[in-house]
Coordinates of C-alpha atoms and ligand atoms in Angstrom, one line a residue:
M1211 CA 9.5 22.5 4.3
N1212 CA 7.0 24.1 2.3
I1213 CA 5.6 21.4 0.0
G1214 CA 2.6 21.4 -2.8
I1215 CA 0.7 18.3 -3.7
V1216 CA -1.3 18.5 -6.4
C1217 CA -4.0 15.1 -7.3
Y1218 CA -7.4 14.1 -7.9
P1219 CA -9.7 14.3 -5.2
T1220 CA -11.6 10.8 -5.8
F1221 CA -11.4 7.6 -3.8
G1222 CA -8.7 4.9 -4.1
G1223 CA -5.9 5.0 -6.0
S1224 CA -3.3 7.4 -6.9
G1225 CA -5.8 10.4 -4.3
V1226 CA -5.4 8.1 -1.7
V1227 CA -1.7 8.1 -1.7
A1228 CA -1.3 11.8 -2.2
T1229 CA -3.6 12.1 0.9
E1230 CA -2.1 10.1 2.8
L1231 CA 1.0 10.4 2.1
G1232 CA 0.5 14.7 2.8
K1233 CA -0.8 13.6 5.9
A1234 CA 2.5 11.1 6.8
L1235 CA 4.4 14.3 6.0
A1236 CA 2.6 17.0 7.6
S1237 CA 2.1 14.9 10.9
K1238 CA 6.0 15.4 10.9
G1239 CA 5.9 19.1 10.6
H1240 CA 5.8 19.7 7.2
N1241 CA 3.5 22.6 5.5
I1242 CA 1.3 20.7 3.3
H1243 CA -0.8 22.6 0.7
F1244 CA -2.9 20.1 -1.4
I1245 CA -4.4 21.7 -5.1
S1246 CA -6.8 19.5 -6.2
Y1247 CA -10.6 20.8 -8.0
N1248 CA -12.6 19.4 -4.9
Q1249 CA -11.3 18.0 -0.9
P1250 CA -10.0 15.0 -1.1
V1251 CA -12.2 12.4 0.4
R1252 CA -9.3 11.4 3.1
L1253 CA -8.5 14.9 4.0
D1254 CA -12.2 14.8 6.4
A1255 CA -10.4 16.5 9.8
F1256 CA -8.5 19.2 10.4
T1257 CA -5.0 19.2 10.8
E1258 CA -2.6 22.4 11.3
N1259 CA -0.1 22.2 9.0
I1260 CA -2.5 20.9 6.2
F1261 CA -3.7 23.6 4.1
Y1262 CA -6.2 22.9 0.9
H1263 CA -6.5 25.2 -2.4
E1264 CA -9.0 24.7 -4.8
V1265 CA -9.2 25.1 -8.4
S1266 CA -11.8 26.4 -9.7
F1267 CA -13.0 28.5 -13.2
N1268 CA -15.8 30.3 -15.1
N1269 CA -16.5 27.8 -18.0
Y1270 CA -17.2 30.6 -21.0
P1271 CA -20.0 30.2 -23.2
L1272 CA -17.1 29.9 -26.1
F1273 CA -15.3 27.1 -24.6
K1274 CA -16.3 23.8 -25.3
F1275 CA -14.0 22.3 -23.0
A1276 CA -13.3 23.6 -19.7
P1277 CA -9.6 24.4 -19.7
Y1278 CA -8.7 23.1 -16.4
E1279 CA -5.3 23.1 -17.0
T1280 CA -4.9 26.3 -17.4
A1281 CA -6.4 27.1 -14.3
L1282 CA -4.2 24.3 -12.1
T1283 CA -1.4 26.1 -13.3
S1284 CA -2.2 29.2 -12.8
K1285 CA -3.1 28.3 -9.0
I1286 CA 0.0 26.6 -8.3
V1287 CA 1.6 29.8 -9.4
H1288 CA -0.1 32.2 -6.5
I1289 CA -0.1 29.2 -4.2
V1290 CA 3.8 29.0 -5.0
K1291 CA 4.6 32.4 -4.3
A1292 CA 2.1 32.7 -1.3
H1293 CA 3.4 30.0 0.7
K1294 CA 6.5 29.8 -0.6
I1295 CA 6.4 26.5 -1.8
E1296 CA 9.8 24.9 -2.6
V1297 CA 8.8 20.9 -3.4
L1298 CA 5.3 20.9 -5.6
H1299 CA 4.7 17.2 -5.6
V1300 CA 2.1 16.0 -8.4
H1301 CA -0.3 12.4 -8.1
Y1302 CA -0.8 11.6 -12.4
A1303 CA 1.2 12.9 -15.0
I1304 CA -2.0 13.7 -16.5
P1305 CA -2.5 16.8 -17.4
H1306 CA -0.6 17.5 -13.6
A1307 CA 2.6 17.2 -14.4
A1308 CA 2.5 19.4 -17.4
A1309 CA 0.9 22.2 -15.1
A1310 CA 3.6 22.1 -12.9
V1311 CA 6.0 22.1 -15.5
T1312 CA 4.1 25.4 -17.2
A1313 CA 3.9 27.4 -13.3
K1314 CA 8.1 26.1 -13.1
H1315 CA 9.2 28.1 -16.3
I1316 CA 6.7 31.0 -15.2
L1317 CA 7.8 31.7 -11.9
A1318 CA 11.4 30.7 -12.8
R1319 CA 10.6 34.0 -15.2
E1320 CA 10.2 36.1 -12.1
G1321 CA 13.4 34.4 -10.2
I1322 CA 11.4 31.6 -8.0
I1323 CA 13.1 28.4 -8.5
L1324 CA 10.3 25.6 -7.5
K1325 CA 11.5 21.5 -7.5
I1326 CA 8.7 19.0 -9.3
V1327 CA 8.7 15.3 -8.2
T1328 CA 6.2 13.8 -10.5
T1329 CA 5.0 10.5 -9.5
L1330 CA 3.3 8.1 -12.0
H1331 CA 0.4 5.8 -11.2
G1332 CA -0.5 3.6 -13.9
T1333 CA -3.4 4.6 -16.1
D1334 CA -1.6 7.9 -16.6
I1335 CA 1.2 5.5 -18.1
T1336 CA 0.1 2.1 -18.9
L1337 CA -3.2 3.5 -20.7
V1338 CA -2.5 6.3 -22.5
G1339 CA 1.0 4.6 -23.8
K1340 CA -1.7 3.0 -26.0
D1341 CA -2.9 6.3 -26.6
K1342 CA -0.1 8.0 -28.6
S1343 CA -2.1 11.7 -28.7
Y1344 CA -1.0 12.2 -25.2
E1345 CA 2.8 11.0 -25.5
P1346 CA 4.9 14.5 -26.8
V1347 CA 3.4 16.2 -23.4
V1348 CA 3.9 13.0 -21.2
S1349 CA 6.9 12.5 -22.3
Y1350 CA 8.3 16.4 -22.2
S1351 CA 6.9 16.9 -18.4
L1352 CA 8.7 14.0 -17.3
H1353 CA 12.2 15.1 -18.3
E1354 CA 11.5 18.8 -17.0
S1355 CA 10.4 17.5 -13.5
D1356 CA 13.1 17.0 -11.2
E1357 CA 11.9 14.0 -10.1
V1358 CA 10.3 11.2 -11.4
T1359 CA 9.0 8.0 -9.5
A1360 CA 6.7 4.9 -10.2
V1361 CA 4.6 2.9 -7.6
S1362 CA 6.1 -0.8 -9.4
E1363 CA 9.3 -1.6 -11.0
S1364 CA 6.5 -2.6 -13.8
L1365 CA 5.6 1.1 -14.6
K1366 CA 8.9 1.9 -14.8
K1367 CA 9.7 -0.7 -17.2
D1368 CA 6.3 0.5 -19.3
T1369 CA 7.1 4.1 -18.8
Y1370 CA 10.5 3.3 -20.9
E1371 CA 9.1 1.7 -23.1
F1372 CA 5.2 3.4 -23.9
F1373 CA 7.6 7.4 -23.5
N1374 CA 10.2 8.9 -24.9
Y1375 CA 12.1 9.4 -21.5
D1376 CA 15.4 7.8 -20.7
E1377 CA 16.5 9.4 -17.3
K1378 CA 15.9 8.4 -14.2
I1379 CA 13.1 6.6 -12.5
T1380 CA 13.0 5.9 -8.8
V1381 CA 10.4 3.1 -7.8
V1382 CA 9.1 4.6 -4.5
P1383 CA 5.8 1.8 -4.1
N1384 CA 2.3 2.6 -2.2
F1385 CA 2.5 2.6 1.6
I1386 CA 0.0 1.3 3.9
D1387 CA -0.7 3.3 7.5
F1388 CA -0.6 -0.3 9.5
K1389 CA -2.6 2.5 12.2
R1390 CA -5.2 2.3 10.1
F1391 CA -5.3 -1.3 8.2
N1392 CA -5.1 -4.1 10.6
K1393 CA -7.8 -6.9 11.2
Q1394 CA -10.2 -5.9 13.5
P1395 CA -12.5 -7.6 16.3
K1396 CA -15.8 -7.4 13.9
D1397 CA -17.5 -10.6 14.4
H1398 CA -21.0 -9.5 15.3
F1399 CA -20.6 -7.8 11.4
K1400 CA -19.2 -11.0 10.0
K1401 CA -22.3 -13.0 11.7
V1402 CA -24.7 -10.7 10.2
I1403 CA -23.2 -10.8 6.4
A1404 CA -22.4 -14.8 7.1
P1405 CA -24.2 -16.3 9.9
N1406 CA -24.1 -20.0 8.6
G1407 CA -20.8 -19.9 8.2
E1408 CA -20.3 -18.9 5.1
K1409 CA -16.3 -18.0 3.5
I1410 CA -16.3 -14.0 2.5
L1411 CA -14.9 -13.3 -0.6
V1412 CA -14.2 -9.7 -0.9
H1413 CA -13.9 -7.3 -4.3
T1414 CA -13.0 -3.3 -4.4
S1415 CA -12.6 -1.6 -7.1
N1416 CA -14.1 1.9 -9.5
F1417 CA -16.0 -0.9 -11.5
R1418 CA -14.0 0.4 -14.7
K1419 CA -13.8 -2.4 -17.7
V1420 CA -10.0 -2.4 -16.7
K1421 CA -10.6 -4.0 -12.9
R1422 CA -12.8 -6.9 -15.3
V1423 CA -15.5 -6.9 -12.4
P1424 CA -17.4 -9.7 -14.5
D1425 CA -14.0 -12.0 -13.6
V1426 CA -14.8 -11.4 -9.9
L1427 CA -18.9 -12.1 -10.8
E1428 CA -17.7 -16.0 -12.6
I1429 CA -14.9 -17.0 -10.0
Y1430 CA -17.7 -16.9 -6.9
R1431 CA -19.7 -18.3 -8.7
K1432 CA -17.4 -21.8 -9.3
V1433 CA -16.5 -21.0 -5.6
S1434 CA -19.7 -21.0 -4.1
V1435 CA -20.6 -24.3 -5.8
K1436 CA -18.1 -25.9 -4.1
V1437 CA -18.0 -23.6 -0.4
P1438 CA -20.7 -21.9 0.7
A1439 CA -19.9 -18.2 0.7
K1440 CA -20.8 -14.5 0.4
L1441 CA -19.7 -11.8 -2.4
L1442 CA -19.0 -7.9 -1.0
L1443 CA -18.5 -5.8 -4.0
I1444 CA -17.0 -2.1 -2.4
G1445 CA -17.2 0.8 -4.7
D1446 CA -19.0 2.4 -8.0
G1447 CA -18.7 3.2 -11.3
P1448 CA -19.5 2.6 -14.8
E1449 CA -19.4 -1.3 -14.7
R1450 CA -21.8 -1.6 -11.7
A1451 CA -25.4 -1.5 -13.4
A1452 CA -24.3 -4.4 -15.6
V1453 CA -22.6 -6.6 -12.9
E1454 CA -26.3 -5.8 -10.8
E1455 CA -27.9 -7.2 -14.0
E1456 CA -26.1 -10.4 -13.9
C1457 CA -26.6 -11.4 -10.6
R1458 CA -30.6 -11.1 -10.8
E1459 CA -30.0 -12.9 -14.3
C1460 CA -28.4 -15.5 -12.1
D1461 CA -30.6 -15.5 -9.4
I1462 CA -27.8 -15.0 -6.8
C1463 CA -28.3 -11.1 -4.9
K1464 CA -29.1 -12.5 -1.7
D1465 CA -25.1 -14.1 -1.3
V1466 CA -23.8 -11.1 -3.7
I1467 CA -24.0 -7.3 -1.4
F1468 CA -23.3 -4.5 -3.3
L1469 CA -22.1 -1.5 -0.3
G1470 CA -21.4 0.6 -3.4
K1471 CA -18.6 3.6 -2.1
Q1472 CA -17.2 2.8 1.7
E1473 CA -14.5 5.1 3.5
A1474 CA -13.9 2.0 6.4
V1475 CA -12.9 -0.4 4.0
E1476 CA -10.9 -1.9 6.5
E1477 CA -13.6 -2.7 9.0
I1478 CA -14.9 -4.8 5.7
L1479 CA -11.6 -6.0 5.0
S1480 CA -11.8 -7.4 8.8
I1481 CA -14.0 -10.1 8.0
A1482 CA -12.5 -11.2 4.7
D1483 CA -11.3 -14.6 3.6
L1484 CA -9.9 -13.6 0.4
F1485 CA -9.9 -11.0 -1.7
I1486 CA -10.3 -11.0 -5.7
I1487 CA -8.8 -8.5 -8.6
P1488 CA -8.5 -10.4 -11.8
S1489 CA -7.5 -6.1 -12.8
E1490 CA -6.5 -6.1 -17.1
T1491 CA -4.2 -3.6 -15.5
E1492 CA -2.9 -2.6 -12.4
S1493 CA 0.3 -0.7 -11.7
F1494 CA 0.1 -1.5 -8.3
G1495 CA -3.1 -2.8 -6.7
L1496 CA -3.2 -0.6 -3.6
A1497 CA -6.4 -2.6 -2.5
A1498 CA -4.8 -5.9 -3.0
L1499 CA -2.3 -4.5 -0.1
E1500 CA -5.0 -3.3 2.0
A1501 CA -6.9 -6.6 1.9
M1502 CA -3.4 -7.9 3.2
A1503 CA -2.7 -5.7 6.0
C1504 CA -6.3 -6.9 7.3
E1505 CA -4.5 -10.4 6.8
V1506 CA -7.0 -11.6 3.7
P1507 CA -5.1 -13.5 0.7
V1508 CA -5.3 -12.7 -2.8
I1509 CA -6.2 -13.9 -5.9
S1510 CA -5.3 -11.6 -8.7
T1511 CA -3.9 -11.3 -12.3
N1512 CA 0.0 -11.5 -13.2
T1513 CA -0.7 -8.3 -14.8
G1514 CA 2.0 -4.7 -14.3
G1515 CA 2.8 -4.5 -11.0
L1516 CA 0.1 -7.3 -8.7
P1517 CA 3.1 -9.6 -9.1
E1518 CA 5.4 -7.8 -7.1
V1519 CA 2.5 -7.2 -4.1
N1520 CA 0.7 -10.7 -4.4
I1521 CA 3.7 -12.9 -4.2
D1522 CA 2.2 -16.2 -6.4
G1523 CA 1.7 -19.0 -3.9
V1524 CA 2.9 -17.1 -0.6
T1525 CA 0.5 -14.2 -0.2
G1526 CA -2.2 -16.2 -2.3
Y1527 CA -2.4 -16.7 -6.3
T1528 CA -1.7 -15.0 -9.8
S1529 CA -3.4 -16.1 -13.0
N1530 CA -3.3 -15.0 -16.6
I1531 CA -6.1 -12.5 -17.3
G1532 CA -9.3 -13.9 -17.7
D1533 CA -7.9 -17.3 -16.3
V1534 CA -11.4 -17.8 -14.2
E1535 CA -11.5 -21.5 -13.8
K1536 CA -7.8 -21.1 -12.4
M1537 CA -8.8 -18.4 -10.2
A1538 CA -11.3 -19.8 -9.1
K1539 CA -9.5 -23.6 -8.3
D1540 CA -6.9 -21.6 -6.3
A1541 CA -8.9 -20.0 -4.8
L1542 CA -10.6 -22.8 -3.1
E1543 CA -7.4 -24.0 -2.3
I1544 CA -6.5 -20.9 0.0
L1545 CA -10.4 -21.8 1.2
Q1546 CA -9.1 -25.0 2.9
D1547 CA -9.3 -24.5 6.1
K1548 CA -5.9 -26.3 6.7
N1549 CA -4.5 -23.6 4.7
L1550 CA -6.4 -20.8 5.3
A1551 CA -4.6 -19.2 8.7
R1552 CA -0.8 -19.8 6.8
F1553 CA -2.6 -17.6 3.8
K1554 CA -3.4 -15.1 5.9
A1555 CA -0.7 -15.0 8.2
Q1556 CA 1.6 -14.6 5.0
A1557 CA -0.1 -12.2 3.4
K1558 CA -0.1 -10.3 6.4
E1559 CA 3.8 -10.3 6.6
H1560 CA 4.5 -9.3 3.4
S1561 CA 2.2 -5.9 3.8
L1562 CA 5.0 -5.3 5.8
K1563 CA 7.2 -4.3 4.2
Y1564 CA 4.9 -1.7 2.7
K1565 CA 4.5 0.2 6.2
L1566 CA 4.8 4.2 5.9
E1567 CA 7.3 4.4 8.1
N1568 CA 9.7 2.5 5.7
I1569 CA 8.3 4.5 2.1
L1570 CA 8.1 8.0 3.9
P1571 CA 12.0 8.4 4.2
L1572 CA 12.1 7.8 0.5
Y1573 CA 9.7 10.7 -0.9
E1574 CA 11.6 12.9 2.4
A1575 CA 15.1 12.3 0.3
L1576 CA 14.0 12.7 -2.9
Y1577 CA 12.4 16.2 -1.8
Ligands
GMT624 O1 -7.5 1.9 -10.4 C1 -7.4 2.9 -10.7 O2 -8.4 3.0 -11.5 C2 -7.6 3.9 -10.3 C3 -5.7 4.6 -10.6 C4 -5.2 6.1 -10.4 O3 -5.1 6.3 -11.0 O4 -6.1 6.4 -9.2 O5 -4.9 3.7 -9.2 C5 -3.5 3.7 -9.9 O6 -2.8 4.3 -9.1 C6 -2.7 2.9 -7.0 C7 -2.6 3.8 -6.3 O7 -0.6 3.8 -7.2 C8 -2.1 1.7 -7.8 O8 -2.2 1.4 -6.7 C9 -3.6 1.0 -9.3 O9 -3.1 -0.2 -9.5 C10 -3.4 1.9 -10.2 N1 -4.5 1.6 -11.1 C11 -4.5 1.2 -12.7 O10 -3.3 0.9 -12.8 C12 -5.3 0.5 -12.8

């Protein structure tokens, strides 16, 4: 098939899922056309039947805000016509679904049929659900999509709750390519980070408020009083400077290592003993699943789709938002030598449910 994929090009989340999906579809012989404002970060190597189309526009002085949605809509129309796109899969509702729906209507006037699959990823529903200003456009775009998917049961429920939409939503969870996400032998790296056999705790995120990175620090501090440990923080974002400042104030800079944005996150996860994700809201928690695939148990909140991914007492533990006391206690429980191997094995075992080979056919069936 000729398939268009509209996504954000950034590290993490919806952009990663969209890009990995496109690459997997291309390897099965589909022609994949990515449409975005930048080359998606994981679209890093030439592949025969993958094409990238950049949305660009001139920002005239009259415009206070760049008309991205209009430029995207026009781009979709051009690409669908030029490459005979049959299905357009948009990741993240705002503004991608609305642009796709407008393009579909423009094309219909010329007798061209375009089918739209909209995948909801999280903040397009949960955060926006609390800000009603986008509601009419999102509800309309969902109605006008041919298929709507959500990445967890929790997100499906939230969508029905926040939006004026009661048609079918298919849950298609995030997935893992186990050819890439696997525990790798990285003992030399582990020795550099933890020369005295310290436990290694890891957190990955875009350092937005919703990730509650200060809670990660608090959990680490409570754990490291009892068990020698190092904390690796992967990613970058608005809250990072404040968290670094807090490390300096608490004099723990030598044990808390900020790694910034990392491409080969699986190599770092390969030396980790525990992954911490204390988010305020998380529709799925792909970062947690990536950790589990590398045999790392998870300490998370019980919000959104996290309990679907991190099974309480099996792959790690879940807690109420902000309950750092319990999260630290649970972390110590997992880190005890008699428990660690069991939790690691169980995390891996559960992650296998989300292997690419299981999830890809679900999307193909929708197309
Ligand atoms: O987590 C983020 O802030 C990025 C965000 C996105 O839209 O790219 O991630 C969302 O989509 C991911 C892929 O489906 C999910 O794994 C994340 O849980 C979700 N983030 C939130 O709900 C906060």
